[in-house]
mmCIF file of C-alpha atoms in Angstrom:
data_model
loop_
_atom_site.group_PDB
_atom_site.id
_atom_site.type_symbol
_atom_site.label_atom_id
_atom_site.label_comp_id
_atom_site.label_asym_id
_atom_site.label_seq_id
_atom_site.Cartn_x
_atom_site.Cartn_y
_atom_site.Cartn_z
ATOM 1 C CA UNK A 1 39.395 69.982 -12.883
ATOM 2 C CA UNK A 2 40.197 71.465 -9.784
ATOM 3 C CA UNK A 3 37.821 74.300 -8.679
ATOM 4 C CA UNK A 4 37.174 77.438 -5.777
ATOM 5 C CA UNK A 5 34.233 78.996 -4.620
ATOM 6 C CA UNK A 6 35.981 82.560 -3.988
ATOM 7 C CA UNK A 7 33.454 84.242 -1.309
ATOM 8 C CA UNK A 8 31.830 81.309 0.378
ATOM 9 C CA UNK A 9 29.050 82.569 2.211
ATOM 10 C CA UNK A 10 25.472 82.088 1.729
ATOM 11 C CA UNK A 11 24.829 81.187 -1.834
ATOM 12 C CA UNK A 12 28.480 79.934 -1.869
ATOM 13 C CA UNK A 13 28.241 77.682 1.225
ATOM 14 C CA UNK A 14 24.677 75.889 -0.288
ATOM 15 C CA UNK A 15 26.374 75.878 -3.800
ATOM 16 C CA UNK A 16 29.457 74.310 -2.602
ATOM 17 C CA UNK A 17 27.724 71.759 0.066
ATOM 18 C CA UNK A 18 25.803 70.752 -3.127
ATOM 19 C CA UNK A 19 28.720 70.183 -5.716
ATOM 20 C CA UNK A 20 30.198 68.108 -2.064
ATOM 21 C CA UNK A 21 27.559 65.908 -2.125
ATOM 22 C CA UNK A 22 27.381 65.060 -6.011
ATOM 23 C CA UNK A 23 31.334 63.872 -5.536
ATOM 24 C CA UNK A 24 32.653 67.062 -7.628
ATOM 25 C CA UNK A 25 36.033 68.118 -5.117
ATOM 26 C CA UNK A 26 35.894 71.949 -4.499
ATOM 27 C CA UNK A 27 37.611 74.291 -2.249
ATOM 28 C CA UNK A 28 35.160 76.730 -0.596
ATOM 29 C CA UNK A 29 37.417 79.981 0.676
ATOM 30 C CA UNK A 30 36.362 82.805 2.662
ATOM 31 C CA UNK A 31 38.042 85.661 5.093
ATOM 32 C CA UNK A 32 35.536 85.102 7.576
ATOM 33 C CA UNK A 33 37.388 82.368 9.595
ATOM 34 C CA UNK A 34 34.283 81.728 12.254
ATOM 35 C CA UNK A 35 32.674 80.524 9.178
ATOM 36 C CA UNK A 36 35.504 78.824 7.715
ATOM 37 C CA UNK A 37 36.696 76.883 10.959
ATOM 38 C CA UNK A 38 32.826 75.811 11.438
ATOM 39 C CA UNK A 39 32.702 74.790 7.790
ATOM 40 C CA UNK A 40 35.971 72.689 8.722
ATOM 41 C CA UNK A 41 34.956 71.304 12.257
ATOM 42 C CA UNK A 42 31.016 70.743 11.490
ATOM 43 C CA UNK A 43 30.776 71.130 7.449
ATOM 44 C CA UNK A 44 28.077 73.160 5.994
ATOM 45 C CA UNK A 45 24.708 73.006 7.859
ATOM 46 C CA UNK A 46 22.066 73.457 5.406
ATOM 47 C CA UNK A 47 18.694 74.916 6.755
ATOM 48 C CA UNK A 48 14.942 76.314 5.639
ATOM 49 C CA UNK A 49 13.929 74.914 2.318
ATOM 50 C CA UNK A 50 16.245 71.340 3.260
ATOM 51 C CA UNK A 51 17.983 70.379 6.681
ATOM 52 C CA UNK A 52 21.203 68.187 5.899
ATOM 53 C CA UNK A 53 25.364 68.629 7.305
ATOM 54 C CA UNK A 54 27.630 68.320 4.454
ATOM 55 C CA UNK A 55 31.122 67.742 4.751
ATOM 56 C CA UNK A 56 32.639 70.323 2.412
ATOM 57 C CA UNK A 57 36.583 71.418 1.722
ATOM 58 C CA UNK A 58 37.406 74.932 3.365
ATOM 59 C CA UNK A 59 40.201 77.537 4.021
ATOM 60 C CA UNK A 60 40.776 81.223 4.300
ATOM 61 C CA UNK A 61 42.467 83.221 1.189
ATOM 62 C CA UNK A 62 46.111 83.207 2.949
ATOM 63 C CA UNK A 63 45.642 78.787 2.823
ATOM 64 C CA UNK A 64 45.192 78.974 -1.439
ATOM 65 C CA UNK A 65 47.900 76.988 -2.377
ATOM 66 C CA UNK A 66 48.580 76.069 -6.744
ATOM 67 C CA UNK A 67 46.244 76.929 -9.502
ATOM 68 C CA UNK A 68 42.733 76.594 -10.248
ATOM 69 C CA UNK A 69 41.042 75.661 -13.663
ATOM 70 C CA UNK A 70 37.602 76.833 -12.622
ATOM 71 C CA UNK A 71 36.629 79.841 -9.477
ATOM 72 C CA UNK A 72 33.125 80.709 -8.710
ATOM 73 C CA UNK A 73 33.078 84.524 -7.383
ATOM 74 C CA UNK A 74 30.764 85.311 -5.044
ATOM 75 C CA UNK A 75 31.701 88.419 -2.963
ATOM 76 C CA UNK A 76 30.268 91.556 -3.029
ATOM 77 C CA UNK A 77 31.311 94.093 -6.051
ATOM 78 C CA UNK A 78 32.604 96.647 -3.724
ATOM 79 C CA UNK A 79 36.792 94.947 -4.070
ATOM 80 C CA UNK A 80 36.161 93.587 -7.512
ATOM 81 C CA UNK A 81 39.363 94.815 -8.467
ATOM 82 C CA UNK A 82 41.193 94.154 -5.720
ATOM 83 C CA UNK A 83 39.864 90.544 -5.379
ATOM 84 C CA UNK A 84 40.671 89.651 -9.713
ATOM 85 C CA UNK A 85 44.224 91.075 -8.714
ATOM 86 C CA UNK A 86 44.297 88.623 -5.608
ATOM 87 C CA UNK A 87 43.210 85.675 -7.439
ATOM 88 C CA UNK A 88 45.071 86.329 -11.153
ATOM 89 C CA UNK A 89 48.158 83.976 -9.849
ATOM 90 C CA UNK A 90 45.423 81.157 -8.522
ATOM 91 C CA UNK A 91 43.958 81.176 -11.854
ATOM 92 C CA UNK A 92 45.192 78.680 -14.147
ATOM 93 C CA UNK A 93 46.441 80.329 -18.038
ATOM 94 C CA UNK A 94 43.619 78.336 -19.589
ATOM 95 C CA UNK A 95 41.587 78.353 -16.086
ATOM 96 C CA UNK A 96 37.952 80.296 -15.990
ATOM 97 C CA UNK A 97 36.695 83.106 -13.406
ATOM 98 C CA UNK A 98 32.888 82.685 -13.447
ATOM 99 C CA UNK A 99 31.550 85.761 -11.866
ATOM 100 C CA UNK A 100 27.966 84.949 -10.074
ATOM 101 C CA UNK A 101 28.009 88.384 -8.608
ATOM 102 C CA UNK A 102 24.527 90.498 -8.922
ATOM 103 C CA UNK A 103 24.730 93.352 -11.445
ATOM 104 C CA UNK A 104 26.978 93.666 -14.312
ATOM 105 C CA UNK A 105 30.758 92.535 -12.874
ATOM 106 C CA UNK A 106 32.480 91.103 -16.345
ATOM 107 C CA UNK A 107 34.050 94.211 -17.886
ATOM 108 C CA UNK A 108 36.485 94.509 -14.596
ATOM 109 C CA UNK A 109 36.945 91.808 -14.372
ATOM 110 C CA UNK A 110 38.094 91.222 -18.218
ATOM 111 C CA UNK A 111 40.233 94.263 -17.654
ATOM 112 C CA UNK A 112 42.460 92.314 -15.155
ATOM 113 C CA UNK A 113 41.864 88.872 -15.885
ATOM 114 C CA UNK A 114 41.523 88.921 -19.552
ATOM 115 C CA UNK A 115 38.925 89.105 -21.729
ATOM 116 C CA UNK A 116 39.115 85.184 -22.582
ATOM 117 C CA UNK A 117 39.093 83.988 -18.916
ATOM 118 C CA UNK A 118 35.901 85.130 -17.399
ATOM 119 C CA UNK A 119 32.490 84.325 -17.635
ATOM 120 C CA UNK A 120 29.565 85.205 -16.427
ATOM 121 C CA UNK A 121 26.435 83.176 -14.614
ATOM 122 C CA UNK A 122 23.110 84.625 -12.748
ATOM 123 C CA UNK A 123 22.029 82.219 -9.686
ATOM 124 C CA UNK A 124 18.009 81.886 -9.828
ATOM 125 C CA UNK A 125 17.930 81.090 -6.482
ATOM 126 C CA UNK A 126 18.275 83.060 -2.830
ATOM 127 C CA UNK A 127 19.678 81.894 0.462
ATOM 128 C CA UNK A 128 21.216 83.456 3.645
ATOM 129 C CA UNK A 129 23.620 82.841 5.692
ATOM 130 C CA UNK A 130 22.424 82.947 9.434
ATOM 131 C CA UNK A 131 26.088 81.598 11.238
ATOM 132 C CA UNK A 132 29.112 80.222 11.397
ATOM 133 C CA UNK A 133 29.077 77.364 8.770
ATOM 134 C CA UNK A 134 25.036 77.657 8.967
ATOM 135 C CA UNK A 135 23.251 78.247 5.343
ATOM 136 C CA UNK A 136 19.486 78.724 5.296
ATOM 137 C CA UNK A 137 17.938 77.935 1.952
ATOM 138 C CA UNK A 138 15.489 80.491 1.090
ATOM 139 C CA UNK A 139 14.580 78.812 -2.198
ATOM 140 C CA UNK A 140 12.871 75.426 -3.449
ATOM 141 C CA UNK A 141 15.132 73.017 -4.658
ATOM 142 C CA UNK A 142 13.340 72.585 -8.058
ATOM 143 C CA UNK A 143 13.893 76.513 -8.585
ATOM 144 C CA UNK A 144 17.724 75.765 -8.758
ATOM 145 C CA UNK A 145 18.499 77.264 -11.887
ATOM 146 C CA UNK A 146 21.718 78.910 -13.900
ATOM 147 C CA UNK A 147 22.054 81.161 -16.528
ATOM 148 C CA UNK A 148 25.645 80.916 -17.759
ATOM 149 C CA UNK A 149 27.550 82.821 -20.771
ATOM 150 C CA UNK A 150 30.504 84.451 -21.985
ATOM 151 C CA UNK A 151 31.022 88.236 -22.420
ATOM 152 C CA UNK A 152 32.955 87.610 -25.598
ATOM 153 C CA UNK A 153 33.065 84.281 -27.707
ATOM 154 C CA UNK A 154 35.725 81.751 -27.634
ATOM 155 C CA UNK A 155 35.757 79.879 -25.027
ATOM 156 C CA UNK A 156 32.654 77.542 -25.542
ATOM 157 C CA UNK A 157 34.024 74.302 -24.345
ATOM 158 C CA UNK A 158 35.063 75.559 -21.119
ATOM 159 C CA UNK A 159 31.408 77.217 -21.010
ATOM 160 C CA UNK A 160 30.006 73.573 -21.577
ATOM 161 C CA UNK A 161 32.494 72.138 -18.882
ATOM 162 C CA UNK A 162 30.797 74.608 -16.330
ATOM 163 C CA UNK A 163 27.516 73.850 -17.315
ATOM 164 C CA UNK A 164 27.731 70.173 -16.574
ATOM 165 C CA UNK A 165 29.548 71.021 -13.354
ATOM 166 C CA UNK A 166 26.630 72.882 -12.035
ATOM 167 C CA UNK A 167 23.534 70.642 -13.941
ATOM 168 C CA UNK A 168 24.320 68.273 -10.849
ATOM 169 C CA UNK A 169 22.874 71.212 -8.433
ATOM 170 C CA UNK A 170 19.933 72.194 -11.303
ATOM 171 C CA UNK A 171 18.924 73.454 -14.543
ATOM 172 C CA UNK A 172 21.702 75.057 -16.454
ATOM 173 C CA UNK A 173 20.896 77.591 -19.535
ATOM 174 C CA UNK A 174 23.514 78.438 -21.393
ATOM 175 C CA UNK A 175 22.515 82.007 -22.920
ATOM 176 C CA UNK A 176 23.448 83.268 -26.456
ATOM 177 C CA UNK A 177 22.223 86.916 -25.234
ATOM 178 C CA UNK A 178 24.282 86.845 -22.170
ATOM 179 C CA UNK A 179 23.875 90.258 -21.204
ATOM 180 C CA UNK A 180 20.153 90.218 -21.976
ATOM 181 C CA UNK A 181 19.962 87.350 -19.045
ATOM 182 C CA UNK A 182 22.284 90.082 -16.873
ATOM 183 C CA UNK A 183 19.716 92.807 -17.487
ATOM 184 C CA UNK A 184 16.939 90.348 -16.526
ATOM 185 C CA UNK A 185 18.523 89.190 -13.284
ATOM 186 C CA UNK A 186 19.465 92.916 -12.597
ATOM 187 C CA UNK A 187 15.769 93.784 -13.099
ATOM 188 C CA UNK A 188 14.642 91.540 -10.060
ATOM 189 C CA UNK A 189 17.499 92.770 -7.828
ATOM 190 C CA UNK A 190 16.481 96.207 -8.636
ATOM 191 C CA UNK A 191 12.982 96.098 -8.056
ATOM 192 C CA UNK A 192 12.568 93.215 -5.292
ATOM 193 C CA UNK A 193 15.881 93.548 -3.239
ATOM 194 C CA UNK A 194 16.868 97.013 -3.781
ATOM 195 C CA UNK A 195 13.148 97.871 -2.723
ATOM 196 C CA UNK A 196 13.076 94.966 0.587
ATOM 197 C CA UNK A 197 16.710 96.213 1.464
ATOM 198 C CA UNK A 198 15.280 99.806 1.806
ATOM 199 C CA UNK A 199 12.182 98.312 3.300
ATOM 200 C CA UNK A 200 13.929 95.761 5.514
ATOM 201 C CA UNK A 201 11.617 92.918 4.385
ATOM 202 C CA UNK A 202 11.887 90.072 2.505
ATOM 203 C CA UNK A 203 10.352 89.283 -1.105
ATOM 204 C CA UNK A 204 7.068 88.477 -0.124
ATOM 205 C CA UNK A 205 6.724 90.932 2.014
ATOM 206 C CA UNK A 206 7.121 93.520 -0.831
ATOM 207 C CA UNK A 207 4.899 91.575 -3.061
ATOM 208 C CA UNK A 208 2.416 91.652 -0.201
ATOM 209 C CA UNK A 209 2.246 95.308 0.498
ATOM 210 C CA UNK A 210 0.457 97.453 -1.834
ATOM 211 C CA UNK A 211 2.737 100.226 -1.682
ATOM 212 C CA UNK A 212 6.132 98.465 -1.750
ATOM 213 C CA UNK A 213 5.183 96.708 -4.723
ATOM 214 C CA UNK A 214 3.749 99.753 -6.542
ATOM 215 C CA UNK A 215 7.454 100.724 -5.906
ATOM 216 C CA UNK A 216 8.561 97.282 -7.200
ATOM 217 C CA UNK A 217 6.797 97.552 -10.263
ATOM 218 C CA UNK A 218 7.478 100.710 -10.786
ATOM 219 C CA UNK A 219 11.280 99.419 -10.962
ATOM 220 C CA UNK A 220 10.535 96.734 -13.179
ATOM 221 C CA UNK A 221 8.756 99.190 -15.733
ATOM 222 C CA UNK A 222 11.764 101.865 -15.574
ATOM 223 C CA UNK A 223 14.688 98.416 -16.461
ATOM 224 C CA UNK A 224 12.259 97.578 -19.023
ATOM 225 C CA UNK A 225 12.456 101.283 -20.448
ATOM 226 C CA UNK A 226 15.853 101.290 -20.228
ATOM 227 C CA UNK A 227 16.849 98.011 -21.809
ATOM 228 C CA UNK A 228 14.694 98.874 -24.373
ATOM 229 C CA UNK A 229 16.227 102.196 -25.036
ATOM 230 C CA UNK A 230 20.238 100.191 -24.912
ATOM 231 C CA UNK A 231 18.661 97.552 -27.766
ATOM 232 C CA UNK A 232 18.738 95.015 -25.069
ATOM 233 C CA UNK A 233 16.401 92.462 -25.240
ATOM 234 C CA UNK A 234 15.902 90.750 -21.956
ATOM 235 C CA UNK A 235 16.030 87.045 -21.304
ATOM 236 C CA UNK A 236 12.730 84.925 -19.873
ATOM 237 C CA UNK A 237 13.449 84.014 -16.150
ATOM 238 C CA UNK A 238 12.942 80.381 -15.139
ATOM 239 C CA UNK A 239 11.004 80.291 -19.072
ATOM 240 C CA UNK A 240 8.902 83.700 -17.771
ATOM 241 C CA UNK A 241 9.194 85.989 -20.656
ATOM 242 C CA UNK A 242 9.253 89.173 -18.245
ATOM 243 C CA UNK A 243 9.147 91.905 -21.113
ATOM 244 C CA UNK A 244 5.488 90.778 -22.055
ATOM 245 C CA UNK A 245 4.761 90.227 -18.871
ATOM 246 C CA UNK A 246 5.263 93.238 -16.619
ATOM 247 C CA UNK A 247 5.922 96.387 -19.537
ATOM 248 C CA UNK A 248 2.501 98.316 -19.470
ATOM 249 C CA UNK A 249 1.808 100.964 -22.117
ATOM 250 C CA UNK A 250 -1.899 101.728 -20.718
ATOM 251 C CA UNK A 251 -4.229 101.433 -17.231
ATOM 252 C CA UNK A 252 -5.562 97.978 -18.124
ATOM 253 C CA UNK A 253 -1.999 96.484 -18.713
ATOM 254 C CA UNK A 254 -0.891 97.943 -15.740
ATOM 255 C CA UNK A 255 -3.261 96.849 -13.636
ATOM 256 C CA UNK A 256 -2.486 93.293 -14.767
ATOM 257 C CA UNK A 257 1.186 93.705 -14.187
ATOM 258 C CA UNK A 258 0.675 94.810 -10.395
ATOM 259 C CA UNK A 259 -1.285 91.595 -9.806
ATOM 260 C CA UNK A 260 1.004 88.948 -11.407
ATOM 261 C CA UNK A 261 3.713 90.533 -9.197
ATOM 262 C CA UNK A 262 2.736 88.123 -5.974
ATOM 263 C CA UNK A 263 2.242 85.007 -8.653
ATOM 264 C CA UNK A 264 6.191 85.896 -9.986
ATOM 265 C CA UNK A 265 7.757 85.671 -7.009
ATOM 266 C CA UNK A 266 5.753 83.571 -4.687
ATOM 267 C CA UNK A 267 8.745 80.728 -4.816
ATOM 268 C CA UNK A 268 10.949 83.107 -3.250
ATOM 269 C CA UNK A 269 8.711 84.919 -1.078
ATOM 270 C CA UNK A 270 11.327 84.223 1.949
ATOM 271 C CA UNK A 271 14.736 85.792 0.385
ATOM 272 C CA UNK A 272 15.946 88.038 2.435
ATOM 273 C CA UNK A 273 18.583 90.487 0.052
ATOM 274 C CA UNK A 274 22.178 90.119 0.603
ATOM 275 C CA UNK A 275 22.208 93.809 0.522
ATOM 276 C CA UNK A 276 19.888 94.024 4.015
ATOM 277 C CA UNK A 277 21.818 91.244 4.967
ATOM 278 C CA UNK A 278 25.005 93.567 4.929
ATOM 279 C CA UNK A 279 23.639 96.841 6.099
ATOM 280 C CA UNK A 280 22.407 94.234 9.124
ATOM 281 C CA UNK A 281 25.972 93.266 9.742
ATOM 282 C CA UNK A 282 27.092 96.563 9.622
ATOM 283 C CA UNK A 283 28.732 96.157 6.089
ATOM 284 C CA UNK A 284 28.431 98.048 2.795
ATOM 285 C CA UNK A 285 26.046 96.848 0.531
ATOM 286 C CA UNK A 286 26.274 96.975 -3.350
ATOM 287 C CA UNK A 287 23.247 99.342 -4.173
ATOM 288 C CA UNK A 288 25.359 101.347 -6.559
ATOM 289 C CA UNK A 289 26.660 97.721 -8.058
ATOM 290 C CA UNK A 290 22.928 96.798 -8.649
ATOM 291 C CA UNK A 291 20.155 99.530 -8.586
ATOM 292 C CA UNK A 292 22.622 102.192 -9.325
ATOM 293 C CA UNK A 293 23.934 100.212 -12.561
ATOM 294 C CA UNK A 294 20.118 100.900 -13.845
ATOM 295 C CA UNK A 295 20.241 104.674 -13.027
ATOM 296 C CA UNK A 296 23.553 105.351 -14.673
ATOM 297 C CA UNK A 297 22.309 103.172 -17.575
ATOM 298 C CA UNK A 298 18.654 105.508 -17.536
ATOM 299 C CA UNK A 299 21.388 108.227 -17.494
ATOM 300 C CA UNK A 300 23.472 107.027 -20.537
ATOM 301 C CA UNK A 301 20.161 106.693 -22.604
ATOM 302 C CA UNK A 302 18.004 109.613 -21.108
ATOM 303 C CA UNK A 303 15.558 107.192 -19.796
ATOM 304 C CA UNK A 304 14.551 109.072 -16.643
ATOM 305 C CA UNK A 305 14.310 106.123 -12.990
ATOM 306 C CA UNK A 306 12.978 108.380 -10.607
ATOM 307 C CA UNK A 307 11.468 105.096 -8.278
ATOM 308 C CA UNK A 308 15.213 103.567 -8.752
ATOM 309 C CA UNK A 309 17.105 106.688 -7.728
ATOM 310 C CA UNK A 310 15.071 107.215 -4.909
ATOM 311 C CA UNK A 311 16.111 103.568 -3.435
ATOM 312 C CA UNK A 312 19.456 103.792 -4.417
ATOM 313 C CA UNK A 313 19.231 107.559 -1.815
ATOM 314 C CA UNK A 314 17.130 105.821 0.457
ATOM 315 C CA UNK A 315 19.773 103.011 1.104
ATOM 316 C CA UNK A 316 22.466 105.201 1.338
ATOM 317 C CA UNK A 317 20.895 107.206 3.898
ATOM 318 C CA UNK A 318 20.576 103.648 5.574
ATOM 319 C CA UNK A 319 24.211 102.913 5.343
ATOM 320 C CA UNK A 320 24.783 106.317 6.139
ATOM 321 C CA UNK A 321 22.819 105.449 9.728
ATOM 322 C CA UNK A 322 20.343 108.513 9.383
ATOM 323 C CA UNK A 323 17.542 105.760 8.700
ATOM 324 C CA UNK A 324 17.102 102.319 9.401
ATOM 325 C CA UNK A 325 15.526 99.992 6.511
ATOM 326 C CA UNK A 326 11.764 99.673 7.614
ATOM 327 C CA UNK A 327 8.547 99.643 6.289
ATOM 328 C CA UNK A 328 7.642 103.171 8.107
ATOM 329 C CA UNK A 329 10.632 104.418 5.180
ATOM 330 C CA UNK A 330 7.265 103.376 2.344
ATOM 331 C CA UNK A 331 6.424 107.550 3.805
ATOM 332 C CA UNK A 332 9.846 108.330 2.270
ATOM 333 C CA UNK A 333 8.727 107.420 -1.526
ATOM 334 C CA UNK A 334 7.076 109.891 -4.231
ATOM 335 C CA UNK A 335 5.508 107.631 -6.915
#
């Protein structure tokens, strides 16, 4: 099978460093050519959570040469279209796009690719990418985990296929309530990096601070609401069943929600969201591809995210340069 990582750059690099070193052949591609030239010249440098050099396989776009059974996207939202246009003639007839972009990417992509040749997969794990060719894992190894599944049925071999390629990295799920795993992968980007982006923190630190997880929770509780009001029902994460766990329907309840918080994401206290990450380099980020997905969803079922909506405005005043994400912006937010 001959496979791409499409977007190599933090979870990318350590996802294709890791596939390197179990013998699985893979092509990592990227436009930033610093990166790519270092991946080539040094291989991936893995740092943080493990220190290793991996020799990987890398080129820019313009070096894709033939046709690819499997691609792993991992850029940002923003060119979705653009990209699946770019990469239709690298994609084998039969071949698979396997989006592991944040949010909920599959419909555009079906629209150009075809309904039959792209599926879906949430990453339980955070890195960062801090230079040329230089990953820092974020993450403990043991929380390497996959969610995988297919917007529509049909192509369940090819599903299984994937999910043995990435069991050598970790634990694969495959997920008969795909979109139920989306909305609970969406839920944590919402609440923990839409709220540390704005913040300019990392998980932890949001956990840590009263206030910025009141606003975290607060998130949670309105992508609860809304699933809930779209007949969603959202997948456990990493076998946490976050429904029973963080929805509060009195004082008591809540109280107990707003102390598991630090508990739930104490293995990833150090992520640092791609979405900082990008307003850092000077980059869009993809706020309306991730917290803004749950406010037009509130919308579409009149489930009212006031907490969401104000992160999704307070990060576009940050791209927009008339703030800068920090934790004096906690004075912005009416809870």
């Amino acid at each position: 099978m001959r496979i791409a990582i499409y977007g190599a750059g933090s979870l990318g690099t350590i996802l294709g460093a890791y596939l390197s070193e179990k013998g699985i052949a893979v092509d990592l591609i990227s436009r930033n050519r610093e990166h790519i030239r270092a991946l080539q010249e040094k291989g991936a440098q893995i740092v943080g959570k493990r220190t290793a050099t991996i020799p990987v396989t890398a080129m820019l776009p313009e070096d894709m040469q033939g046709a690819y059974d499997l691609i792993f996207l991992l850029t940002k939202q923003n060119e979705n279209k653009l990209v699946a246009s770019f990469l239709k003639p690298f994609l084998a007839e039969d071949g698979m796009l396997c989006t592991m972009q944040n949010g909920i990417p599959e419909p555009a992509l079906m629209e150009i690719l075809g309904a039959h040749r792209v599926c879906g997969c949430t990453i339980g794990w955070g890195a960062t990418l801090i230079g040329s060719g230089v990953a820092a894992l974020t993450s403990d190894e043991h929380t390497f985990s996959f969610n995988l599944g297919l917007p529509v049925p049909g192509r369940e071999a090819m599903l299984e296929n994937i999910s043995s390629i990435l069991s050598s990295m970790g634990n694969v799920t495959i997920e008969q309530n795909f979109m139920g795993a989306r909305w609970s992968k969406l839920l944590i980007n919402a609440s923990f990096s839409g709220t540390a982006t704005a913040l300019g923190c990392t998980f932890g630190d949001v956990a840590t601070n009263k206030q910025a997880r009141r606003i975290a929770q607060s998130i949670i509780k309105e992508c609860i609401d809304v699933t809930k009001a779209s007949s969603l029902t959202l997948e456990p994460v990493q076998g946490k069943d976050i429904a029973t766990l963080f929805d509060y329907t009195n004082t008591f309840k809540r109280w107990i929600s707003f102390i598991l918080i630090p508990f739930a994401i104490r293995k990833h206290r150090q992520l640092k969201p791609s979405m900082l990450q990008d307003i850092e380099k000077g980059k869009p980020c993809e706020v309306d591809a991730i917290n803004g997905v749950l406010s037009e969803q509130g919308r579409k079922v009149g489930i009212p995210t006031p907490v969401n909506d104000q992160v999704v405005s307070l990060i576009h005043r940050i791209e927009a340069q008339e703030l800068q994400p920090s934790m004096e912006n906690l004075n912005e937010f009416k809870i």
